[in-house]
Coordinates of C-alpha atoms in Angstrom, one line a residue:
M264 CA -0.1 20.9 26.0
T265 CA 2.0 19.1 23.4
N266 CA 2.6 20.5 20.0
A267 CA -0.1 19.1 17.7
N268 CA 2.1 19.8 14.7
S269 CA 5.4 18.3 16.0
R270 CA 7.5 16.5 13.4
N271 CA 7.5 13.3 15.6
R272 CA 3.7 13.3 15.8
L273 CA 3.1 14.0 12.2
K274 CA 5.4 11.2 11.1
R275 CA 3.2 8.7 12.9
L276 CA 0.0 9.9 11.3
N277 CA -1.2 9.0 7.8
S278 CA -3.0 11.6 5.6
R279 CA -6.5 10.6 6.7
Q280 CA -5.5 11.0 10.4
R281 CA -3.8 14.4 9.7
K282 CA -6.9 15.6 7.9
K283 CA -9.2 14.4 10.7
L284 CA -7.1 16.0 13.4
R285 CA -6.5 19.2 11.3
V286 CA -2.7 19.0 11.6
G287 CA 0.2 19.2 9.1
E288 CA -0.9 20.2 5.7
F289 CA -4.5 20.4 7.0
Q290 CA -3.8 22.9 9.7
E291 CA -6.2 25.8 9.8
L292 CA -4.9 29.3 10.6
G293 CA -6.8 32.3 11.9
F294 CA -6.3 35.4 14.0
T295 CA -8.0 37.2 16.9
V296 CA -9.4 40.7 16.8
V297 CA -10.2 43.0 19.7
A298 CA -11.5 46.5 18.7
T299 CA -13.0 49.3 20.7
L300 CA -15.6 51.4 18.9
S301 CA -16.7 54.9 19.8
C302 CA -19.9 55.6 18.0
D303 CA -23.7 55.4 18.6
E304 CA -25.7 52.3 18.3
A305 CA -26.8 53.0 14.7
A306 CA -23.3 53.6 13.5
S307 CA -22.0 50.5 15.4
D308 CA -24.7 48.4 13.7
A309 CA -23.6 49.7 10.3
F310 CA -20.0 49.1 11.1
L311 CA -20.7 45.5 12.2
N312 CA -22.6 44.8 9.0
D313 CA -19.7 46.3 6.9
W314 CA -17.2 44.2 8.9
L315 CA -19.0 41.0 8.3
E316 CA -19.4 41.8 4.6
A317 CA -15.7 42.5 4.3
V318 CA -14.9 39.2 6.0
D319 CA -17.4 37.3 3.9
A320 CA -16.0 38.9 0.7
Q321 CA -12.6 37.3 1.6
G322 CA -14.3 33.8 1.8
V323 CA -13.6 33.5 5.6
S324 CA -15.7 34.0 8.7
F325 CA -15.7 35.9 12.0
G326 CA -16.9 34.5 15.3
G327 CA -17.2 36.6 18.4
H328 CA -19.3 39.2 20.1
Y329 CA -19.9 42.9 20.4
N330 CA -20.8 44.3 23.8
Q331 CA -20.7 47.9 25.0
G332 CA -18.4 49.2 22.3
E333 CA -16.0 46.3 22.2
L334 CA -15.7 43.8 19.3
D335 CA -13.9 40.6 20.3
G336 CA -13.5 37.5 18.2
I337 CA -11.6 35.4 15.8
V338 CA -11.3 35.3 12.0
F339 CA -11.2 31.7 10.8
P340 CA -11.3 29.8 7.5
V341 CA -14.5 28.3 6.0
G342 CA -14.5 25.4 3.6
A343 CA -11.5 25.4 1.3
A344 CA -10.5 29.0 2.2
T345 CA -7.2 29.6 3.9
I346 CA -6.0 32.6 5.9
T347 CA -2.6 33.9 4.8
A348 CA -0.5 36.8 6.2
E349 CA -1.7 38.9 3.2
L350 CA -5.4 38.3 4.0
R351 CA -4.7 39.1 7.7
S352 CA -3.0 42.3 6.6
A353 CA -5.8 43.3 4.3
L354 CA -8.5 42.8 7.0
V355 CA -6.4 44.6 9.7
A356 CA -5.9 47.5 7.3
W357 CA -9.6 47.6 6.6
L358 CA -10.2 47.9 10.3
Q359 CA -7.5 50.5 10.8
G360 CA -9.1 52.6 8.1
R361 CA -12.4 52.8 9.9
K362 CA -13.1 56.0 11.8
E363 CA -15.3 54.2 14.3
I364 CA -12.4 52.3 15.8
T365 CA -10.4 53.9 18.6
Q366 CA -8.3 51.0 19.6
L367 CA -7.4 47.8 17.7
Q368 CA -5.5 44.6 18.6
A369 CA -5.1 42.0 16.0
G370 CA -3.3 38.7 16.9
E371 CA -0.8 36.9 14.8
L372 CA -1.8 33.9 12.7
M373 CA -2.4 30.9 14.9
D374 CA -3.7 27.3 14.7
V375 CA -7.4 27.8 15.4
W376 CA -7.9 24.1 16.4
H377 CA -4.9 23.6 18.7
S378 CA -4.2 27.0 20.2
H379 CA -5.6 28.6 23.3
W380 CA -7.1 32.0 22.4

């Protein structure tokens, strides 16, 4: 796969094309989350609701699934929102502070449109 944000490629694209392709200044960043929960079904439902509220409060969204104690997905921007290193750190810290989580892996910021995740 070629680098969607290579300097050579971006030079050939005008602003409208960069926006349509979500590259350059229109690149959208996100990060993956894989967490293992150790709690009963009622507590996991409450945790999932709290997690989605925490993500929504930041103006971003989470897409993924929860199956047999494992939460797996990606946090991505919505609308004009952007995901920064500070926002990533805040959400990861929120997850680390929860007693339901026994194991957590949070990926680095990546291009959500042009990365394999």
